[in-house]
Amino acid sequence: MKKYLQLTLGVLLLFAARHAHAQTLSDAIMMKQREICFALMYDYGTWDHYWEGAELRVNGNIGTLTRKTTMGMVAYGVTKNLNALLTIPYIETKSSGGQLAGVKGFQDISIALKYEAFNKKIGNGKLLALATGAFATPMTNYLSDYQPYSLGQGTTEWTLRGIVQYELDKGMYVRGSVAHLWRGQTEIERDYYYNNGSYYTTYMDVPNAWNFQGTLGAWLFKYSLQLEATYFIMNCISGDDIRIYNAPQPTNKVEFSQVNLFAHYWFQKKAKGLGVLAYYSHMLEGRNMGQFTNIGGGFTYQFKL
Amino acid sequence: MKNKIFKIFFGAFFGVSIFFSCENDLPTRAEFTSIDFSGLDENGGTWAPVLLSSASEIVVDAPTAVNSTEYQAELSALRSATQNLSGSQVEAVQYWTNNPILRWNEIALELAAKYNLIPGPNPDGTYTLPNAANPAGPPPFPFAHPPYTCRMLAYLSVAQFDGLITAWHYKYTYNRPATYATDTTIPYAYTKNSLPSFPSDGAVIAVVSRDILIAMFPLEKDYLQAKAAEHLGSLTWSGSSVQSDIAAGEYIGTEVKKIALARAAGDGMKNAQTPKPKSDSIKAAALARFGWQWDNLESPVRPVGLTPLFGKVKMWNVPTVEEVRPVAPPAPGSPAFEKDAQELRDIAKNLTDNQRKIANWWSDGLSTYTPPGHWNRLAKDFMIKYKMNPLRSARTFAYMNMAIMDAGISCWDAKYYYHYPRPIQTIPGFKTILGTPNFPSYTSGHSTFSAAAAEVLAYIFPAEATFCRDWAQEAAESRIYGGIHYRFDAEIGIDQGQKVAQYTIDKAKLDNAN
């Protein structure tokens, strides 16, 4: 009963945007039992080029697309080996060109469990292995079939991720993670669409995907500053290409690679428990996706219940 | 609610998971394998064709007698061909069914969706238009926009209809019994009936559909030939037709398609997409006449709107386009205009979920089968529900698609005669949830197409009349919710579509099929 209450509490509040910066779901940080962390983050993403299939192009009727995400997140230490996370993103999109209306609203609520399966000292450092399982589902009836303005893919998503990190005693570390994302179908507001052939249905299959991340990082100033550089790859395993000069749709095979620079600072004395973070990311290559550049930042506050 | 079921078993470790996903199978066509026809229309050979002077204009000689050795040999060949079918042959029989009009209509809609892509700008900001003389492009020919698609469907349906009237005429002139009636050992794949087998109606449909669609979608020649070959094969594998039945049907199909394509070549469509000087003069005439003009607001600007002279294309059943031209719309800035413009602002500000859904439901925009295609799909569903035979299905499509095309011609006449600006042009800063098309506002194409289609369907399926008219009304409203039409575009468009359709319905009343 007590554990159940703790879990419920841990799931009270939190934020995260699917596909954006799943730092907490893919890092190797665990919180101790009964520790709770609240985070509030803001992300500003833009693109003025997008990949139509593999071809990078512009579209004067979109101009620059802007996507602003405000995200709340709560993480909770159920035990020292098991953390729970909950995220809620609020997103607003608009474009500088053309006359199509942007949209705003809550996107997908995500609930995740993170488990530390292995933690051993090896050589001059330690080796960690973790797994996270996440479930996300739309919080509102936003329309997924209104791309590129849609808030999201409009479907449930299960993610299973494995994480391995080797960390030197001096504080430098290298980390890799692999995740598989299972997506369901998204309900759209028309009962016919073309996806290399006719479909007579109000549902679209959203392709499953793999995600790979490789990170170099370091702890500095007695573990008060964390710096990371990450190479991030997201690849759908099926799907069609955006048709020529046409809007994307949820069935598309989305792929991209991205570099991400990240810093997180924890105040040590005057405001113990408080942290600030900032990041920058940029997409290098892609398919059926806007070439996003994102900057973001936020606050974290952690304490023991 | 959402029928999504996921069963997930996570293994102990990452990578050791087993995942079962039971998702909906997404349908790619109407589900039916055989139709128990509600009637055979034995007098079909007496119906008035659209293009042919009569059902006997195409001459088909009498087949060999049932007891002749030639015919017995054909039956024997058919019997052996129906034995030991391969998996793909069985699938073909189930796919084509005994009403292949419906499948060819689906194929036509799929090609419409495939080719309904608007050409994008070149790197220098110019636009290259699809060219029938160089179909490979880029951009590929055609751009299957609503005027192109409604015309394609009209020629397809009319040619199928005339071909089947001819086939019915000879079926009941020569009365060669069904294969399985003469030879009871022949397994027949569909519901048995007393329709005479010569000439094969399926072969008429296969050939005429293939050839009309090849003319409309020249890059799909190989695909369409393969489809037709499979369809013709299914006539044998299903036990429907012997070779002489098929050969006579192919002959009718070939003759009818020549007549249909000759009309298409001279109907004025090739002049519909005008050069810029002509387009500019049409625009200047509207400005001089009314004091307003529509402008394309895309970036880069498209120099010419979509098919400015589609309004001059030859109509099927309306003597002159001028007699169905609607009254002038209210001038921008007038009280009547301001009332409808204010409605658009209010809707955009407080769009309900239901309004958004209606806007998207009827959007039928790029990469879809267009509004004419949407109405063909609805008509097809009625044909299945009411168990129509191929002849009556072809008649329904023919009259509906003639009315839709006439409505499109009339609508385009109004669009370029009045050259009325779109809401994004007249309302500063106005944003929409649907893309604004590249042609003037008044009247709404969705409204005219839909009203015309609904009136013909209401005539043919009286029990569905209310549904059809409500759908047309909703399709018209959808453009208001989408922010791309004023209410007067929609309301007068509905009225215009109904008026245009009446000409076609009056003709249908006299064709001897009632």
mmCIF file of N, CA, C and O in Angstrom, chain B residues 271-313:
data_model
loop_
_atom_site.group_PDB
_atom_site.id
_atom_site.type_symbol
_atom_site.label_atom_id
_atom_site.label_comp_id
_atom_site.label_asym_id
_atom_site.label_seq_id
_atom_site.Cartn_x
_atom_site.Cartn_y
_atom_site.Cartn_z
ATOM 1 N N ASN B 271 -7.872 23.244 -74.200
ATOM 2 C CA ASN B 271 -7.669 24.690 -74.108
ATOM 3 C C ASN B 271 -7.958 25.248 -72.714
ATOM 4 O O ASN B 271 -7.842 26.458 -72.491
ATOM 5 N N ALA B 272 -8.347 24.369 -71.789
ATOM 6 C CA ALA B 272 -8.846 24.861 -70.492
ATOM 7 C C ALA B 272 -7.758 25.557 -69.675
ATOM 8 O O ALA B 272 -8.017 26.555 -69.003
ATOM 9 N N GLN B 273 -6.551 25.011 -69.735
ATOM 10 C CA GLN B 273 -5.450 25.647 -68.991
ATOM 11 C C GLN B 273 -4.808 26.673 -69.922
ATOM 12 O O GLN B 273 -3.994 26.353 -70.756
ATOM 13 N N THR B 274 -5.167 27.925 -69.752
ATOM 14 C CA THR B 274 -4.783 28.960 -70.717
ATOM 15 C C THR B 274 -3.375 29.481 -70.448
ATOM 16 O O THR B 274 -2.883 29.409 -69.333
ATOM 17 N N PRO B 275 -2.755 30.076 -71.484
ATOM 18 C CA PRO B 275 -1.509 30.823 -71.243
ATOM 19 C C PRO B 275 -1.806 32.095 -70.440
ATOM 20 O O PRO B 275 -2.954 32.541 -70.335
ATOM 21 N N LYS B 276 -0.732 32.702 -69.903
ATOM 22 C CA LYS B 276 -0.908 33.854 -69.012
ATOM 23 C C LYS B 276 -1.620 35.041 -69.665
ATOM 24 O O LYS B 276 -2.505 35.646 -69.030
ATOM 25 N N PRO B 277 -1.311 35.410 -70.912
ATOM 26 C CA PRO B 277 -1.998 36.578 -71.485
ATOM 27 C C PRO B 277 -3.519 36.403 -71.520
ATOM 28 O O PRO B 277 -4.268 37.336 -71.203
ATOM 29 N N LYS B 278 -3.949 35.192 -71.870
ATOM 30 C CA LYS B 278 -5.389 34.930 -71.908
ATOM 31 C C LYS B 278 -5.974 35.012 -70.494
ATOM 32 O O LYS B 278 -7.032 35.618 -70.264
ATOM 33 N N SER B 279 -5.265 34.399 -69.553
ATOM 34 C CA SER B 279 -5.713 34.431 -68.158
ATOM 35 C C SER B 279 -5.797 35.873 -67.656
ATOM 36 O O SER B 279 -6.759 36.260 -66.975
ATOM 37 N N ASP B 280 -4.786 36.673 -67.998
ATOM 38 C CA ASP B 280 -4.794 38.084 -67.569
ATOM 39 C C ASP B 280 -5.981 38.839 -68.167
ATOM 40 O O ASP B 280 -6.571 39.716 -67.518
ATOM 41 N N SER B 281 -6.331 38.515 -69.407
ATOM 42 C CA SER B 281 -7.439 39.244 -70.033
ATOM 43 C C SER B 281 -8.777 38.847 -69.397
ATOM 44 O O SER B 281 -9.674 39.676 -69.250
ATOM 45 N N ILE B 282 -8.881 37.583 -68.971
ATOM 46 C CA ILE B 282 -10.103 37.147 -68.275
ATOM 47 C C ILE B 282 -10.239 37.902 -66.952
ATOM 48 O O ILE B 282 -11.319 38.378 -66.578
ATOM 49 N N LYS B 283 -9.110 38.039 -66.285
ATOM 50 C CA LYS B 283 -9.084 38.743 -64.997
ATOM 51 C C LYS B 283 -9.429 40.233 -65.189
ATOM 52 O O LYS B 283 -10.235 40.802 -64.429
ATOM 53 N N ALA B 284 -8.826 40.831 -66.223
ATOM 54 C CA ALA B 284 -9.074 42.258 -66.482
ATOM 55 C C ALA B 284 -10.538 42.500 -66.829
ATOM 56 O O ALA B 284 -11.125 43.516 -66.438
ATOM 57 N N ALA B 285 -11.141 41.556 -67.545
ATOM 58 C CA ALA B 285 -12.554 41.702 -67.911
ATOM 59 C C ALA B 285 -13.424 41.716 -66.655
ATOM 60 O O ALA B 285 -14.365 42.515 -66.543
ATOM 61 N N ALA B 286 -13.083 40.853 -65.690
ATOM 62 C CA ALA B 286 -13.865 40.819 -64.448
ATOM 63 C C ALA B 286 -13.696 42.124 -63.671
ATOM 64 O O ALA B 286 -14.666 42.670 -63.140
ATOM 65 N N LEU B 287 -12.472 42.623 -63.627
ATOM 66 C CA LEU B 287 -12.216 43.878 -62.898
ATOM 67 C C LEU B 287 -13.005 45.025 -63.528
ATOM 68 O O LEU B 287 -13.621 45.834 -62.820
ATOM 69 N N ALA B 288 -13.010 45.063 -64.853
ATOM 70 C CA ALA B 288 -13.747 46.128 -65.541
ATOM 71 C C ALA B 288 -15.251 45.992 -65.302
ATOM 72 O O ALA B 288 -15.960 46.972 -65.107
ATOM 73 N N ARG B 289 -15.710 44.765 -65.287
ATOM 74 C CA ARG B 289 -17.143 44.519 -65.191
ATOM 75 C C ARG B 289 -17.652 44.721 -63.758
ATOM 76 O O ARG B 289 -18.714 45.287 -63.538
ATOM 77 N N PHE B 290 -16.870 44.242 -62.780
ATOM 78 C CA PHE B 290 -17.398 44.192 -61.409
ATOM 79 C C PHE B 290 -16.598 45.043 -60.420
ATOM 80 O O PHE B 290 -17.072 45.314 -59.320
ATOM 81 N N GLY B 291 -15.367 45.373 -60.773
ATOM 82 C CA GLY B 291 -14.557 46.154 -59.837
ATOM 83 C C GLY B 291 -13.793 45.309 -58.826
ATOM 84 O O GLY B 291 -13.289 45.833 -57.844
ATOM 85 N N TRP B 292 -13.730 44.021 -59.029
ATOM 86 C CA TRP B 292 -12.915 43.159 -58.157
ATOM 87 C C TRP B 292 -12.215 42.125 -59.002
ATOM 88 O O TRP B 292 -12.583 41.904 -60.164
ATOM 89 N N GLN B 293 -11.222 41.488 -58.416
ATOM 90 C CA GLN B 293 -10.572 40.360 -59.080
ATOM 91 C C GLN B 293 -9.921 39.458 -58.042
ATOM 92 O O GLN B 293 -9.482 39.909 -56.989
ATOM 93 N N TRP B 294 -9.896 38.170 -58.373
ATOM 94 C CA TRP B 294 -9.194 37.196 -57.516
ATOM 95 C C TRP B 294 -7.709 37.194 -57.853
ATOM 96 O O TRP B 294 -7.333 37.294 -59.021
ATOM 97 N N ASP B 295 -6.884 37.107 -56.816
ATOM 98 C CA ASP B 295 -5.444 36.955 -57.000
ATOM 99 C C ASP B 295 -4.973 35.693 -56.298
ATOM 100 O O ASP B 295 -5.441 35.376 -55.206
ATOM 101 N N ASN B 296 -4.033 35.029 -56.927
ATOM 102 C CA ASN B 296 -3.374 33.902 -56.261
ATOM 103 C C ASN B 296 -2.425 34.463 -55.205
ATOM 104 O O ASN B 296 -1.656 35.377 -55.478
ATOM 105 N N LEU B 297 -2.474 33.922 -53.981
ATOM 106 C CA LEU B 297 -1.628 34.445 -52.895
ATOM 107 C C LEU B 297 -0.505 33.489 -52.521
ATOM 108 O O LEU B 297 0.124 33.653 -51.485
ATOM 109 N N GLU B 298 -0.251 32.492 -53.364
ATOM 110 C CA GLU B 298 0.806 31.555 -53.011
ATOM 111 C C GLU B 298 2.174 32.192 -53.185
ATOM 112 O O GLU B 298 2.325 33.231 -53.819
ATOM 113 N N SER B 299 3.170 31.534 -52.604
ATOM 114 C CA SER B 299 4.541 31.997 -52.728
ATOM 115 C C SER B 299 5.403 30.873 -53.290
ATOM 116 O O SER B 299 5.512 29.839 -52.645
ATOM 117 N N PRO B 300 6.010 31.021 -54.476
ATOM 118 C CA PRO B 300 5.822 32.125 -55.409
ATOM 119 C C PRO B 300 4.419 32.108 -56.038
ATOM 120 O O PRO B 300 3.788 31.056 -56.106
ATOM 121 N N VAL B 301 3.992 33.275 -56.509
ATOM 122 C CA VAL B 301 2.646 33.421 -57.072
ATOM 123 C C VAL B 301 2.496 32.538 -58.311
ATOM 124 O O VAL B 301 3.381 32.503 -59.170
ATOM 125 N N ARG B 302 1.383 31.823 -58.386
ATOM 126 C CA ARG B 302 1.095 31.067 -59.615
ATOM 127 C C ARG B 302 0.556 32.041 -60.652
ATOM 128 O O ARG B 302 -0.406 32.766 -60.380
ATOM 129 N N PRO B 303 1.161 32.062 -61.828
ATOM 130 C CA PRO B 303 0.780 33.071 -62.814
ATOM 131 C C PRO B 303 -0.616 32.865 -63.401
ATOM 132 O O PRO B 303 -1.248 33.823 -63.835
ATOM 133 N N VAL B 304 -1.101 31.626 -63.397
ATOM 134 C CA VAL B 304 -2.410 31.335 -63.998
ATOM 135 C C VAL B 304 -3.192 30.449 -63.029
ATOM 136 O O VAL B 304 -2.643 29.514 -62.442
ATOM 137 N N GLY B 305 -4.461 30.757 -62.877
ATOM 138 C CA GLY B 305 -5.321 29.917 -62.042
ATOM 139 C C GLY B 305 -5.564 28.577 -62.702
ATOM 140 O O GLY B 305 -5.190 28.340 -63.861
ATOM 141 N N LEU B 306 -6.250 27.694 -61.969
ATOM 142 C CA LEU B 306 -6.518 26.357 -62.490
ATOM 143 C C LEU B 306 -7.594 26.426 -63.571
ATOM 144 O O LEU B 306 -8.696 26.912 -63.333
ATOM 145 N N THR B 307 -7.266 25.930 -64.732
ATOM 146 C CA THR B 307 -8.170 25.749 -65.883
ATOM 147 C C THR B 307 -9.197 26.885 -66.052
ATOM 148 O O THR B 307 -10.405 26.662 -65.921
ATOM 149 N N PRO B 308 -8.718 28.096 -66.406
ATOM 150 C CA PRO B 308 -9.662 29.220 -66.549
ATOM 151 C C PRO B 308 -10.755 28.970 -67.587
ATOM 152 O O PRO B 308 -11.852 29.519 -67.460
ATOM 153 N N LEU B 309 -10.473 28.134 -68.584
ATOM 154 C CA LEU B 309 -11.491 27.913 -69.618
ATOM 155 C C LEU B 309 -12.182 26.549 -69.500
ATOM 156 O O LEU B 309 -12.784 26.068 -70.468
ATOM 157 N N PHE B 310 -12.128 25.954 -68.320
ATOM 158 C CA PHE B 310 -12.911 24.729 -68.139
ATOM 159 C C PHE B 310 -14.400 25.033 -68.302
ATOM 160 O O PHE B 310 -15.178 24.166 -68.709
ATOM 161 N N GLY B 311 -14.784 26.257 -68.042
ATOM 162 C CA GLY B 311 -16.185 26.664 -68.228
ATOM 163 C C GLY B 311 -16.637 26.662 -69.679
ATOM 164 O O GLY B 311 -17.828 26.802 -69.962
ATOM 165 N N LYS B 312 -15.685 26.535 -70.597
ATOM 166 C CA LYS B 312 -16.043 26.484 -72.030
ATOM 167 C C LYS B 312 -16.065 25.049 -72.569
ATOM 168 O O LYS B 312 -16.306 24.834 -73.758
ATOM 169 N N VAL B 313 -15.753 24.083 -71.726
ATOM 170 C CA VAL B 313 -15.754 22.691 -72.178
ATOM 171 C C VAL B 313 -17.193 22.272 -72.497
ATOM 172 O O VAL B 313 -18.149 22.727 -71.871
#
